[in-house]
C-alpha cells in the first residue's frame, strides 16, 4: 500500500468514525458508498432518487455514474429504497425494465455482499452503492468513502 | 435562456473540479470496465377475439361479418445495450413483428441501431443511427410492452394509422436541473423520415419532470413535401403520408402529461396533424374497391362517382387523437404486482378508407365520419417483474350507416422478459 492510498484509507476510516460517533446507529441506518475520488460531500434524498431511477447519469456533468443495488430482500434494500427513498422494489424494477427496453440505460448491477459493494465502488470512479451501518462498520473502506444521507 | 443555460453548465463544470485530473479516470489501475453490455429482450404471445364488425350496407341494412380470432407474437425483440468506458452508449433492437403467423410472418427487422456520445454530461448528448424519436409519452417506450399499462399502443402510434414515422436518424437531447427535484428535458431530431430528398424534417420535444409528474409538448414538421412510404396495395403507411398522395407537407403538435403519485399512473395526450397534400390521381383510382362509404366516395371522386374521375387533388385536412389512461399498481410481497387499468381513446381521420391493404385503417376508415371512440379496461398481473399477463377488453364505438356501432374485442397477452446472466 503506497503513502497516498494509506492516507486516503485513513481519511475514509476517520470519516466513518466521525459519521458513526456523530449519529447513533439505528436498525434502519444506511450509508452511501462513493469512490474516494468523488468530491461529493452530501447527497439529498431527491438526488438519490434521481440517480436510482436513472434520471441523471453523470456526476457533475462529467463522470458517468455506475449504480449498484442490493438483493430485493436484503436489510440494506429495505432500509435504503423503501424507508429512505420510499420506492418499492417493484417500482424500481419496472422503471429500469422500461428504460432498458427503450435503450435509455442499463439497470443497476445487483451485488449481494457488502464487500462486493465496496470493491465495486472502489474500482469505478463514478460508482455509487449503499450499505447498512452495520455492514459498513465491519468493512475497511479501501478506495471508497462513506456519505451520510442528508 | 442562453444566460441561464450557460450558468447551469458552468455550475456543472465547477462541480467537476474536485475529481482531480479527469483525464486519468479511464486509465487508473482500477478503471471503469472498457465494455459493459447486456443482451436481453422479450417474447409477447397474444390472442385476440373480435366480435362481428360491420362490413357492408345492403338494401339500407348493415351487414356484419363473422367474429374473428387470432394468435400472434406481435412483439419478439432481441436487444443489446452497452457502453464503452461507461460513457459512449450503443443500442441494437431487432424485432420480428407478426412472428406468430405460420403464413405471413415477416423477417427480423432493425428497429433501432444507434450510437450515443455525451457532449456535456446530462445536459447534451447526440444519438445517431436508427432511433425512436422523442415524441409524447410512448414513442420511445412502445417496445417496452411488458412494462406499460394496456396492450394496444395509443392511436397516435397504432401501426395501422401512424401520424408520423416512429424512427429518425439524429437526435440532440439532454436535461438540466431547474431545482433539486425538477428537471427540464429537451430533444431535437431530424432524419430521412418520409423526406422526398429535398425536405429536411424536424422534430422537437420538451418536458418538465418533477415529483412523479411530467408535462410536455412535442412538435414535428416534414420540412417541405414528404412522399408516401408505401404505395396503394402495400398495406398501412409507415408514417403520416397516406399511400395515395403524390406529396404531403404536414405538422404534428400537441401535449402530454403523466402523473405517478404513489401507485397510480395517470396519463393524457392530445395530438393534431395538419396536412397540406396533393393526391396522386392514378393512386386514387385504385381506392375504388367497392368498400368506400358515400362520404369517402365524395371526398376522393368527382361528385362521388369513380366513373367521373378523381376529385381535385389538392387537399387540406387534420388528423386528431387524444387519450386518457389510468392504472393502479397493487404490490404483492416483494416481487408480484397486479395493476388494473382503464383507457379511453378518440381518433379522427377524414382522409382514410377501410381497406388496410390499400393503406387504409379498419377503424376510422369504417366510420361514416372517420371518427371512433375506444374504451378499454384490463389488468396486468405480474407474478414476478419479468412476466406480465395482460387481460384486456375494449369496445370501438363509431357511426356506420348512420347508426352507432359498437364492437368489442378481448385480448390476452403473455410476455416474458429474458436477459443473459451478467
Coordinates of C-alpha atoms in Angstrom, one line a residue:
Chain A
X1 CA 0.0 0.0 0.0
X2 CA 1.6 3.3 -1.0
X3 CA 1.5 6.5 1.0
X4 CA -1.3 8.2 -0.9
X5 CA -3.6 5.2 -0.7
X6 CA -2.7 4.8 3.0
X7 CA -3.6 8.4 3.8
X8 CA -6.8 8.0 1.6
X9 CA -7.9 5.0 3.6
X10 CA -7.1 6.6 6.9
X11 CA -9.2 9.5 5.8
X12 CA -12.1 7.2 5.0
X13 CA -11.7 5.4 8.3
X14 CA -11.8 8.8 10.1
X15 CA -14.8 9.9 8.2
X16 CA -16.6 6.7 9.0
X17 CA -15.7 7.0 12.7
X18 CA -16.9 10.6 12.7
X19 CA -20.1 9.6 10.9
X20 CA -20.9 6.9 13.5
X21 CA -19.9 8.9 16.5
X22 CA -22.0 11.8 15.4
X23 CA -25.0 9.8 14.7
X24 CA -26.2 6.9 16.9
X25 CA -26.7 3.9 14.8
X26 CA -30.3 2.7 14.4
X27 CA -31.5 -0.5 12.8
X28 CA -32.5 1.3 9.6
X29 CA -29.4 3.4 9.2
X30 CA -27.8 3.4 5.7
X31 CA -24.6 4.9 4.4
X32 CA -23.9 5.7 0.7
X33 CA -20.7 4.4 -0.7
X34 CA -18.8 6.6 -3.2
X35 CA -15.5 6.2 -4.9
X36 CA -12.8 8.0 -2.9
X37 CA -12.1 10.4 -5.8
X38 CA -15.7 11.5 -5.9
X39 CA -15.8 15.1 -4.4
X40 CA -19.4 14.8 -3.5
X41 CA -19.8 15.6 0.2
X42 CA -23.6 15.3 0.7
X43 CA -26.4 13.6 -1.1
X44 CA -30.0 14.6 -0.7
X45 CA -32.9 12.2 -0.9
X46 CA -34.1 13.8 -4.1
X47 CA -30.6 13.4 -5.7
X48 CA -30.5 9.8 -4.8
X49 CA -34.0 9.2 -6.2
X50 CA -32.9 10.8 -9.5
X51 CA -29.8 8.6 -9.5
X52 CA -31.5 5.3 -8.7
X53 CA -34.4 6.0 -11.1
X54 CA -32.0 6.8 -13.9
X55 CA -33.0 10.4 -14.3
X56 CA -29.4 11.6 -14.1
X57 CA -26.4 9.6 -15.2
X58 CA -23.3 11.9 -14.8
X59 CA -21.6 13.2 -11.7
X60 CA -21.2 17.0 -12.0
X61 CA -21.9 16.6 -15.7
X62 CA -18.6 14.9 -16.4
X63 CA -18.2 11.4 -14.8
X64 CA -20.6 8.7 -15.8
X65 CA -22.4 7.0 -12.9
X66 CA -22.3 3.3 -12.2
X67 CA -25.1 2.3 -9.8
X68 CA -25.2 -0.7 -7.5
X69 CA -28.2 -2.1 -5.8
X70 CA -28.6 -4.9 -3.3
X71 CA -30.9 -8.0 -3.3
X72 CA -34.6 -7.3 -3.0
X73 CA -35.0 -8.9 0.4
X74 CA -31.8 -7.6 2.0
X75 CA -31.9 -5.3 5.0
X76 CA -30.0 -2.7 3.0
X77 CA -32.6 -2.6 0.3
X78 CA -35.4 -2.3 2.8
X79 CA -33.7 0.5 4.7
X80 CA -32.5 2.5 1.7
X81 CA -35.1 2.0 -1.1
X82 CA -38.3 1.5 0.8
X83 CA -37.7 3.6 4.0
X84 CA -35.4 6.4 2.8
X85 CA -36.3 6.8 -0.9
X86 CA -39.8 5.4 -0.5
X87 CA -39.5 3.5 -3.7
X88 CA -40.8 -0.1 -3.8
X89 CA -38.6 -2.8 -5.2
X90 CA -41.3 -3.5 -7.8
X91 CA -41.4 0.2 -8.9
X92 CA -37.6 0.3 -9.2
X93 CA -37.6 -2.9 -11.3
X94 CA -40.5 -1.6 -13.5
X95 CA -38.7 1.7 -14.1
X96 CA -35.5 0.0 -15.1
X97 CA -37.1 -2.6 -17.2
X98 CA -38.9 0.1 -19.2
X99 CA -35.7 2.1 -19.5
X100 CA -33.7 -1.0 -20.7
X101 CA -36.3 -1.9 -23.2
X102 CA -36.3 1.7 -24.5
X103 CA -32.5 1.8 -24.7
X104 CA -32.4 4.5 -22.0
X105 CA -29.8 2.9 -19.8
X106 CA -28.7 -0.3 -18.2
X107 CA -30.3 -1.3 -14.9
X108 CA -28.2 -1.1 -11.7
X109 CA -26.0 -4.0 -11.0
X110 CA -27.1 -6.1 -8.0
X111 CA -24.4 -7.0 -5.5
X112 CA -25.2 -9.5 -2.8
X113 CA -22.3 -8.9 -0.4
X114 CA -21.3 -5.7 1.3
X115 CA -17.7 -6.4 0.5
X116 CA -18.6 -6.6 -3.2
X117 CA -20.2 -3.1 -3.0
X118 CA -17.0 -1.7 -1.5
X119 CA -14.8 -3.4 -4.1
X120 CA -17.2 -2.4 -7.0
X121 CA -17.3 1.2 -6.0
X122 CA -13.6 1.4 -5.4
X123 CA -13.0 0.0 -8.9
X124 CA -15.1 2.7 -10.6
X125 CA -14.7 6.4 -10.1
X126 CA -18.4 7.1 -10.9
X127 CA -19.8 4.2 -8.8
X128 CA -22.3 4.5 -6.0
X129 CA -23.7 1.9 -3.7
X130 CA -25.3 1.6 -0.3
X131 CA -24.7 -0.4 2.9
X132 CA -26.4 -0.7 6.2
X133 CA -24.5 0.9 9.0
X134 CA -23.7 -2.5 10.5
X135 CA -22.2 -3.7 7.2
X136 CA -20.1 -0.5 6.8
X137 CA -18.7 -0.8 10.3
X138 CA -17.3 -4.2 9.6
X139 CA -15.5 -3.3 6.4
X140 CA -12.3 -1.5 5.6
X141 CA -13.2 1.3 3.2
X142 CA -10.4 0.8 0.7
X143 CA -10.7 3.3 -2.1
X144 CA -14.2 4.4 -1.1
X145 CA -15.8 6.9 1.2
X146 CA -19.0 6.9 3.1
X147 CA -21.5 9.7 2.8
X148 CA -24.3 10.2 5.3
X149 CA -27.8 10.7 3.9
X150 CA -28.8 14.4 4.1
Chain B
X1 CA -32.5 31.4 -21.7
X2 CA -28.9 31.4 -23.0
X3 CA -27.6 33.1 -19.8
X4 CA -29.4 30.6 -17.6
X5 CA -28.2 27.6 -19.6
X6 CA -24.6 28.9 -19.6
X7 CA -24.9 29.4 -15.8
X8 CA -26.1 25.8 -15.3
X9 CA -23.3 24.4 -17.5
X10 CA -20.7 26.5 -15.6
X11 CA -22.0 25.2 -12.3
X12 CA -21.8 21.6 -13.6
X13 CA -18.2 22.2 -14.7
X14 CA -17.3 23.8 -11.3
X15 CA -18.6 20.8 -9.5
X16 CA -16.2 18.6 -11.5
X17 CA -13.1 20.3 -10.2
X18 CA -12.8 18.0 -7.1
X19 CA -12.3 15.0 -9.3
X20 CA -8.7 15.9 -9.9
X21 CA -7.3 15.1 -13.4
X22 CA -10.3 13.8 -15.3
X23 CA -8.0 12.5 -18.0
X24 CA -6.8 9.9 -15.6
X25 CA -10.2 8.5 -14.8
X26 CA -10.2 5.9 -17.5
X27 CA -6.5 4.9 -17.1
X28 CA -6.1 4.2 -13.4
X29 CA -5.1 0.9 -12.0
X30 CA -8.7 0.0 -11.3
X31 CA -10.6 1.7 -14.2
X32 CA -14.1 1.5 -15.4
X33 CA -14.5 -1.7 -17.4
X34 CA -14.0 -0.7 -21.1
X35 CA -17.0 -2.6 -22.3
X36 CA -20.2 -3.2 -20.4
X37 CA -23.2 -4.7 -22.3
X38 CA -26.4 -6.6 -21.7
X39 CA -28.3 -8.9 -24.0
X40 CA -32.0 -9.1 -23.3
X41 CA -35.4 -8.9 -24.9
X42 CA -38.9 -10.3 -24.6
X43 CA -41.5 -12.6 -26.2
X44 CA -45.1 -11.4 -26.3
X45 CA -47.6 -14.1 -27.1
X46 CA -51.0 -12.8 -27.9
X47 CA -54.6 -14.0 -28.5
X48 CA -57.4 -11.8 -29.7
X49 CA -61.1 -12.3 -30.4
X50 CA -63.1 -9.6 -32.2
X51 CA -66.9 -9.5 -32.4
X52 CA -68.6 -9.2 -35.8
X53 CA -67.6 -6.0 -37.5
X54 CA -69.9 -4.1 -39.9
X55 CA -68.8 -5.0 -43.5
X56 CA -71.3 -3.6 -45.9
X57 CA -74.7 -1.9 -46.4
X58 CA -77.2 -3.9 -48.4
X59 CA -80.7 -2.5 -49.0
X60 CA -80.1 0.1 -46.4
X61 CA -79.3 -2.5 -43.8
X62 CA -75.9 -3.0 -42.1
X63 CA -74.3 -6.4 -42.8
X64 CA -71.9 -7.8 -40.3
X65 CA -69.0 -10.2 -40.9
X66 CA -68.0 -13.1 -38.8
X67 CA -66.3 -12.8 -35.5
X68 CA -62.6 -13.5 -35.8
X69 CA -59.8 -15.0 -33.6
X70 CA -56.1 -14.7 -33.9
X71 CA -53.0 -15.9 -32.3
X72 CA -49.8 -13.9 -32.8
X73 CA -46.5 -13.0 -31.4
X74 CA -46.8 -9.2 -32.1
X75 CA -43.6 -8.5 -30.3
X76 CA -40.4 -10.6 -30.3
X77 CA -37.5 -8.4 -29.6
X78 CA -33.8 -9.0 -29.1
X79 CA -31.9 -6.1 -27.7
X80 CA -28.3 -5.4 -27.0
X81 CA -27.4 -2.3 -25.0
X82 CA -23.9 -1.3 -23.8
X83 CA -21.3 1.3 -23.3
X84 CA -17.7 1.9 -23.8
X85 CA -15.9 3.3 -20.7
X86 CA -19.4 3.8 -19.3
X87 CA -19.8 6.9 -21.5
X88 CA -20.3 6.1 -25.2
X89 CA -23.5 4.1 -25.4
X90 CA -25.0 2.0 -28.1
X91 CA -28.3 0.1 -28.6
X92 CA -29.4 -2.5 -31.0
X93 CA -33.1 -3.6 -31.1
X94 CA -34.1 -6.3 -33.5
X95 CA -37.8 -7.3 -33.9
X96 CA -39.8 -9.9 -35.7
X97 CA -43.4 -8.5 -35.9
X98 CA -46.1 -11.0 -36.7
X99 CA -43.7 -13.8 -35.8
X100 CA -46.7 -15.9 -34.6
X101 CA -48.1 -16.4 -38.1
X102 CA -47.5 -19.7 -39.9
X103 CA -48.1 -18.0 -43.3
X104 CA -47.4 -14.3 -43.1
X105 CA -44.5 -13.9 -40.7
X106 CA -42.1 -11.2 -41.5
X107 CA -38.3 -11.3 -41.3
X108 CA -36.3 -9.9 -38.5
X109 CA -36.1 -6.1 -38.8
X110 CA -33.8 -3.5 -37.3
X111 CA -36.0 -1.2 -35.1
X112 CA -33.1 0.6 -33.6
X113 CA -29.3 0.7 -34.1
X114 CA -27.7 3.8 -32.7
X115 CA -24.6 5.2 -31.0
X116 CA -24.6 8.0 -28.5
X117 CA -21.9 10.4 -27.5
X118 CA -22.3 12.7 -24.4
X119 CA -21.3 16.2 -25.3
X120 CA -21.9 17.8 -22.0
X121 CA -22.9 15.2 -19.4
X122 CA -26.6 15.0 -18.8
X123 CA -27.0 18.5 -20.5
X124 CA -26.3 17.5 -24.1
X125 CA -25.8 14.3 -26.0
X126 CA -26.1 13.3 -29.6
X127 CA -27.6 10.0 -30.8
X128 CA -27.2 8.8 -34.4
X129 CA -28.3 5.8 -36.4
X130 CA -31.8 4.5 -36.5
X131 CA -33.7 5.6 -33.4
X132 CA -37.1 6.2 -32.0
X133 CA -37.8 10.0 -31.9
X134 CA -38.7 11.5 -28.5
X135 CA -42.3 12.3 -29.1
X136 CA -45.0 12.2 -26.4
X137 CA -45.1 9.7 -23.6
X138 CA -45.0 6.5 -25.7
X139 CA -42.9 6.5 -28.8
X140 CA -39.6 5.7 -27.1
X141 CA -41.2 3.1 -24.9
X142 CA -43.5 1.3 -27.3
X143 CA -41.2 -1.7 -27.5
X144 CA -41.4 -2.0 -23.7
X145 CA -44.8 -3.7 -23.9
X146 CA -44.5 -5.8 -20.8
X147 CA -44.0 -2.6 -18.7
X148 CA -46.8 -0.3 -19.6
X149 CA -50.5 -0.4 -18.8
X150 CA -52.6 -1.7 -21.7
X151 CA -51.8 -4.0 -24.6
X152 CA -52.5 -1.7 -27.6
X153 CA -50.4 1.5 -28.2
X154 CA -52.1 4.9 -28.1
X155 CA -53.8 5.6 -31.5
X156 CA -51.0 8.1 -32.3
X157 CA -48.6 5.2 -32.8
X158 CA -51.0 2.5 -33.8
X159 CA -49.2 0.9 -36.8
X160 CA -52.5 0.9 -38.8
X161 CA -52.6 4.7 -38.7
X162 CA -49.4 6.3 -37.7
X163 CA -49.4 10.1 -37.5
X164 CA -45.7 10.3 -38.2
X165 CA -42.7 8.0 -38.5
X166 CA -41.6 6.4 -35.3
X167 CA -37.9 6.4 -36.2
X168 CA -35.5 9.0 -37.3
X169 CA -31.7 9.3 -37.6
X170 CA -30.2 12.0 -35.5
X171 CA -31.2 13.3 -32.1
X172 CA -29.7 16.0 -29.9
X173 CA -31.0 15.8 -26.4
X174 CA -30.4 16.4 -22.8
X175 CA -31.7 17.6 -19.5
X176 CA -30.9 20.3 -17.0
X177 CA -32.0 20.7 -13.3
X178 CA -34.4 23.5 -12.7
X179 CA -34.3 22.8 -8.9
X180 CA -33.1 19.8 -6.8
X181 CA -36.3 17.9 -7.7
X182 CA -37.2 19.3 -11.1
X183 CA -35.6 18.7 -14.5
X184 CA -36.2 20.1 -17.9
X185 CA -35.8 17.5 -20.7
X186 CA -35.4 18.6 -24.3
X187 CA -34.7 16.9 -27.7
X188 CA -34.4 17.9 -31.4
X189 CA -34.5 15.3 -34.2
X190 CA -34.0 15.0 -37.9
X191 CA -33.5 12.2 -40.4
X192 CA -34.7 10.6 -43.6
X193 CA -38.2 10.1 -42.3
X194 CA -40.6 10.4 -45.3
X195 CA -38.5 13.1 -47.0
X196 CA -38.6 13.3 -50.8
X197 CA -34.9 14.0 -50.7
X198 CA -35.2 17.8 -50.7
X199 CA -37.0 18.4 -47.5
X200 CA -35.4 18.3 -44.0
X201 CA -37.8 17.0 -41.4
X202 CA -37.6 18.5 -37.9
X203 CA -38.9 17.2 -34.6
X204 CA -38.7 18.6 -31.1
X205 CA -39.8 17.6 -27.6
X206 CA -39.6 19.4 -24.3
X207 CA -41.0 18.3 -20.9
X208 CA -40.6 19.1 -17.3
X209 CA -40.4 16.3 -14.7
X210 CA -40.9 16.8 -11.0
X211 CA -42.0 14.7 -8.1
X212 CA -43.5 12.0 -10.2
X213 CA -45.3 14.4 -12.6
X214 CA -44.3 15.0 -16.2
X215 CA -45.8 17.5 -18.7
X216 CA -44.6 18.5 -22.1
X217 CA -45.1 19.1 -25.7
X218 CA -43.8 17.7 -29.0
X219 CA -43.6 19.0 -32.5
X220 CA -42.9 17.6 -35.9
X221 CA -42.7 19.2 -39.4
X222 CA -41.9 17.4 -42.6
X223 CA -39.8 20.4 -43.6
X224 CA -41.4 20.6 -47.0
X225 CA -43.1 18.0 -49.1
X226 CA -42.8 14.4 -48.0
X227 CA -43.5 11.2 -50.0
X228 CA -45.6 8.1 -49.2
X229 CA -43.7 5.3 -47.6
X230 CA -45.9 2.7 -49.3
X231 CA -47.9 2.5 -52.4
X232 CA -51.6 1.7 -52.6
X233 CA -52.0 -2.0 -52.1
X234 CA -48.9 -2.4 -50.0
X235 CA -50.6 -2.0 -46.6
X236 CA -50.6 0.6 -43.9
X237 CA -48.1 3.6 -44.4
X238 CA -45.1 3.7 -42.2
X239 CA -45.6 7.4 -41.5
X240 CA -48.1 10.2 -41.8
X241 CA -48.3 10.4 -45.6
X242 CA -51.3 8.4 -47.0
X243 CA -50.4 5.9 -49.7
X244 CA -52.4 7.8 -52.4
X245 CA -50.6 11.1 -52.0
X246 CA -48.2 12.5 -54.6
X247 CA -46.7 14.7 -51.9
X248 CA -47.7 16.0 -48.4
X249 CA -46.4 18.6 -46.1
X250 CA -47.6 18.2 -42.6
X251 CA -47.0 19.3 -39.0
X252 CA -47.9 17.4 -35.8
X253 CA -48.2 19.1 -32.5
X254 CA -49.8 18.5 -29.1
X255 CA -49.1 18.0 -25.5
X256 CA -48.9 15.3 -22.9
X257 CA -49.0 14.8 -19.1
X258 CA -48.3 11.9 -16.8
X259 CA -48.6 11.7 -13.0
X260 CA -47.4 8.8 -11.0
X261 CA -48.4 9.7 -7.4
X262 CA -47.8 6.6 -5.2
X263 CA -49.1 3.6 -7.0
X264 CA -51.2 5.5 -9.5
X265 CA -50.4 6.1 -13.1
X266 CA -52.4 8.8 -14.9
X267 CA -51.7 9.8 -18.5
X268 CA -53.3 12.1 -21.1
X269 CA -52.2 13.2 -24.5
X270 CA -53.7 15.3 -27.4
X271 CA -52.2 15.4 -30.9
X272 CA -53.2 17.1 -34.1
X273 CA -51.6 16.7 -37.6
X274 CA -52.3 19.4 -40.2
X275 CA -51.8 18.1 -43.7
X276 CA -51.4 20.2 -46.9
X277 CA -51.2 17.5 -49.6
X278 CA -51.6 16.7 -53.3
X279 CA -53.2 13.3 -54.2
X280 CA -51.9 11.2 -57.0
X281 CA -54.9 10.7 -59.4
X282 CA -53.6 7.2 -60.5
X283 CA -53.3 6.1 -56.9
X284 CA -56.7 7.5 -56.0
X285 CA -58.3 5.5 -58.8
X286 CA -57.2 2.3 -57.0
X287 CA -59.3 3.2 -53.9
X288 CA -62.5 2.3 -55.8
X289 CA -62.7 -1.2 -54.4
X290 CA -66.4 -1.2 -53.6
X291 CA -65.9 -0.5 -49.8
X292 CA -66.0 3.3 -49.8
X293 CA -68.8 4.9 -47.9
X294 CA -70.7 7.8 -49.5
X295 CA -68.6 10.4 -47.7
X296 CA -65.3 8.8 -48.8
X297 CA -66.6 8.5 -52.4
X298 CA -67.5 12.1 -52.4
X299 CA -64.1 13.0 -51.0
X300 CA -62.0 11.1 -53.5
X301 CA -64.0 11.2 -56.7
X302 CA -65.7 13.9 -58.7
X303 CA -69.3 14.2 -57.5
X304 CA -68.8 10.9 -55.6
X305 CA -68.7 8.9 -58.8
X306 CA -65.5 7.0 -59.6
X307 CA -66.6 6.9 -63.2
X308 CA -66.2 10.7 -63.4
X309 CA -62.6 10.6 -62.3
X310 CA -60.8 11.8 -59.2
X311 CA -61.8 14.9 -57.2
X312 CA -59.4 17.9 -57.3
X313 CA -56.0 16.6 -56.0
X314 CA -55.2 19.4 -53.6
X315 CA -56.4 18.6 -50.1
X316 CA -56.0 20.0 -46.6
X317 CA -57.2 18.0 -43.6
X318 CA -56.4 17.4 -40.0
X319 CA -55.9 14.1 -38.1
X320 CA -56.5 14.3 -34.4
X321 CA -56.3 12.0 -31.5
X322 CA -56.5 12.1 -27.7
X323 CA -56.5 9.6 -24.9
X324 CA -56.6 9.2 -21.1
X325 CA -55.2 6.2 -19.3
X326 CA -55.2 5.3 -15.6
X327 CA -53.8 2.4 -13.7
X328 CA -53.2 1.5 -10.1
X329 CA -50.4 -0.9 -9.2
X330 CA -51.0 -3.2 -6.1
X331 CA -47.7 -4.6 -5.0
X332 CA -48.0 -8.1 -3.5
X333 CA -45.0 -9.1 -1.4
X334 CA -41.6 -8.0 -2.9
X335 CA -42.0 -9.5 -6.4
X336 CA -45.6 -9.7 -7.6
X337 CA -48.0 -6.9 -8.6
X338 CA -51.5 -6.5 -10.0
X339 CA -52.4 -3.4 -12.0
X340 CA -55.9 -2.8 -13.1
X341 CA -56.3 -0.1 -15.7
X342 CA -58.8 1.8 -17.9
X343 CA -58.3 3.7 -21.1
X344 CA -60.3 6.0 -23.4
X345 CA -59.1 6.8 -26.9
X346 CA -60.5 9.1 -29.5
X347 CA -59.3 9.3 -33.1
X348 CA -60.4 11.3 -36.1
X349 CA -59.1 11.0 -39.7
X350 CA -61.3 12.1 -42.6
X351 CA -58.7 11.1 -45.2
X352 CA -58.7 7.3 -44.8
X353 CA -60.5 4.3 -46.1
X354 CA -61.4 1.0 -44.5
X355 CA -59.3 -1.4 -46.6
X356 CA -56.0 -1.9 -44.8
X357 CA -54.4 -3.5 -47.8
X358 CA -54.9 -0.2 -49.7
X359 CA -53.2 1.7 -46.9
X360 CA -56.4 2.4 -45.0
X361 CA -57.5 1.9 -41.5
X362 CA -60.1 -0.7 -40.4
X363 CA -61.1 1.5 -37.5
X364 CA -61.5 5.2 -38.6
X365 CA -61.9 4.0 -42.2
X366 CA -65.1 2.1 -41.4
X367 CA -66.8 5.1 -39.7
X368 CA -69.1 7.3 -41.7
X369 CA -67.3 10.4 -40.5
X370 CA -63.8 8.9 -39.9
X371 CA -64.1 9.2 -36.1
X372 CA -64.1 6.4 -33.5
X373 CA -64.0 6.1 -29.7
X374 CA -62.4 3.2 -28.0
X375 CA -62.9 2.2 -24.3
X376 CA -60.6 -0.3 -22.7
X377 CA -60.4 -2.0 -19.3
X378 CA -57.9 -4.6 -18.2
X379 CA -55.4 -5.8 -15.7
X380 CA -51.7 -6.6 -15.7
X381 CA -50.7 -9.5 -13.5
X382 CA -47.0 -9.8 -12.8
X383 CA -46.1 -12.9 -10.6
X384 CA -42.6 -11.7 -10.9
X385 CA -41.4 -8.5 -12.5
X386 CA -40.2 -10.3 -15.6
X387 CA -43.5 -11.9 -16.5
X388 CA -46.6 -10.0 -17.4
X389 CA -50.1 -11.4 -18.2
X390 CA -52.4 -8.8 -19.5
X391 CA -56.1 -9.4 -19.9
X392 CA -57.8 -6.6 -21.8
X393 CA -61.3 -5.9 -23.2
X394 CA -62.2 -3.0 -25.4
X395 CA -65.1 -1.6 -27.4
X396 CA -64.9 0.5 -30.5
X397 CA -67.8 2.9 -31.0
X398 CA -68.4 4.7 -34.3
X399 CA -71.1 5.8 -36.8
X400 CA -71.8 3.3 -39.5
X401 CA -74.7 3.6 -41.9
X402 CA -76.0 6.5 -39.8
X403 CA -76.2 4.3 -36.7
X404 CA -74.0 3.9 -33.7
X405 CA -72.0 0.6 -33.9
X406 CA -70.1 -0.9 -31.0
X407 CA -67.9 -4.0 -31.4
X408 CA -66.0 -5.5 -28.6
X409 CA -62.6 -7.2 -28.6
X410 CA -60.9 -9.4 -26.0
X411 CA -57.2 -9.8 -25.8
X412 CA -54.7 -11.8 -23.8
X413 CA -51.0 -11.0 -23.8
X414 CA -48.4 -13.1 -22.0
X415 CA -44.9 -11.6 -22.2
X416 CA -41.6 -12.9 -20.8
X417 CA -38.6 -10.7 -20.4
X418 CA -35.3 -12.5 -20.7
X419 CA -31.8 -11.4 -20.1
X420 CA -28.4 -13.2 -20.2
X421 CA -26.9 -13.6 -16.8
X422 CA -24.2 -10.9 -16.2

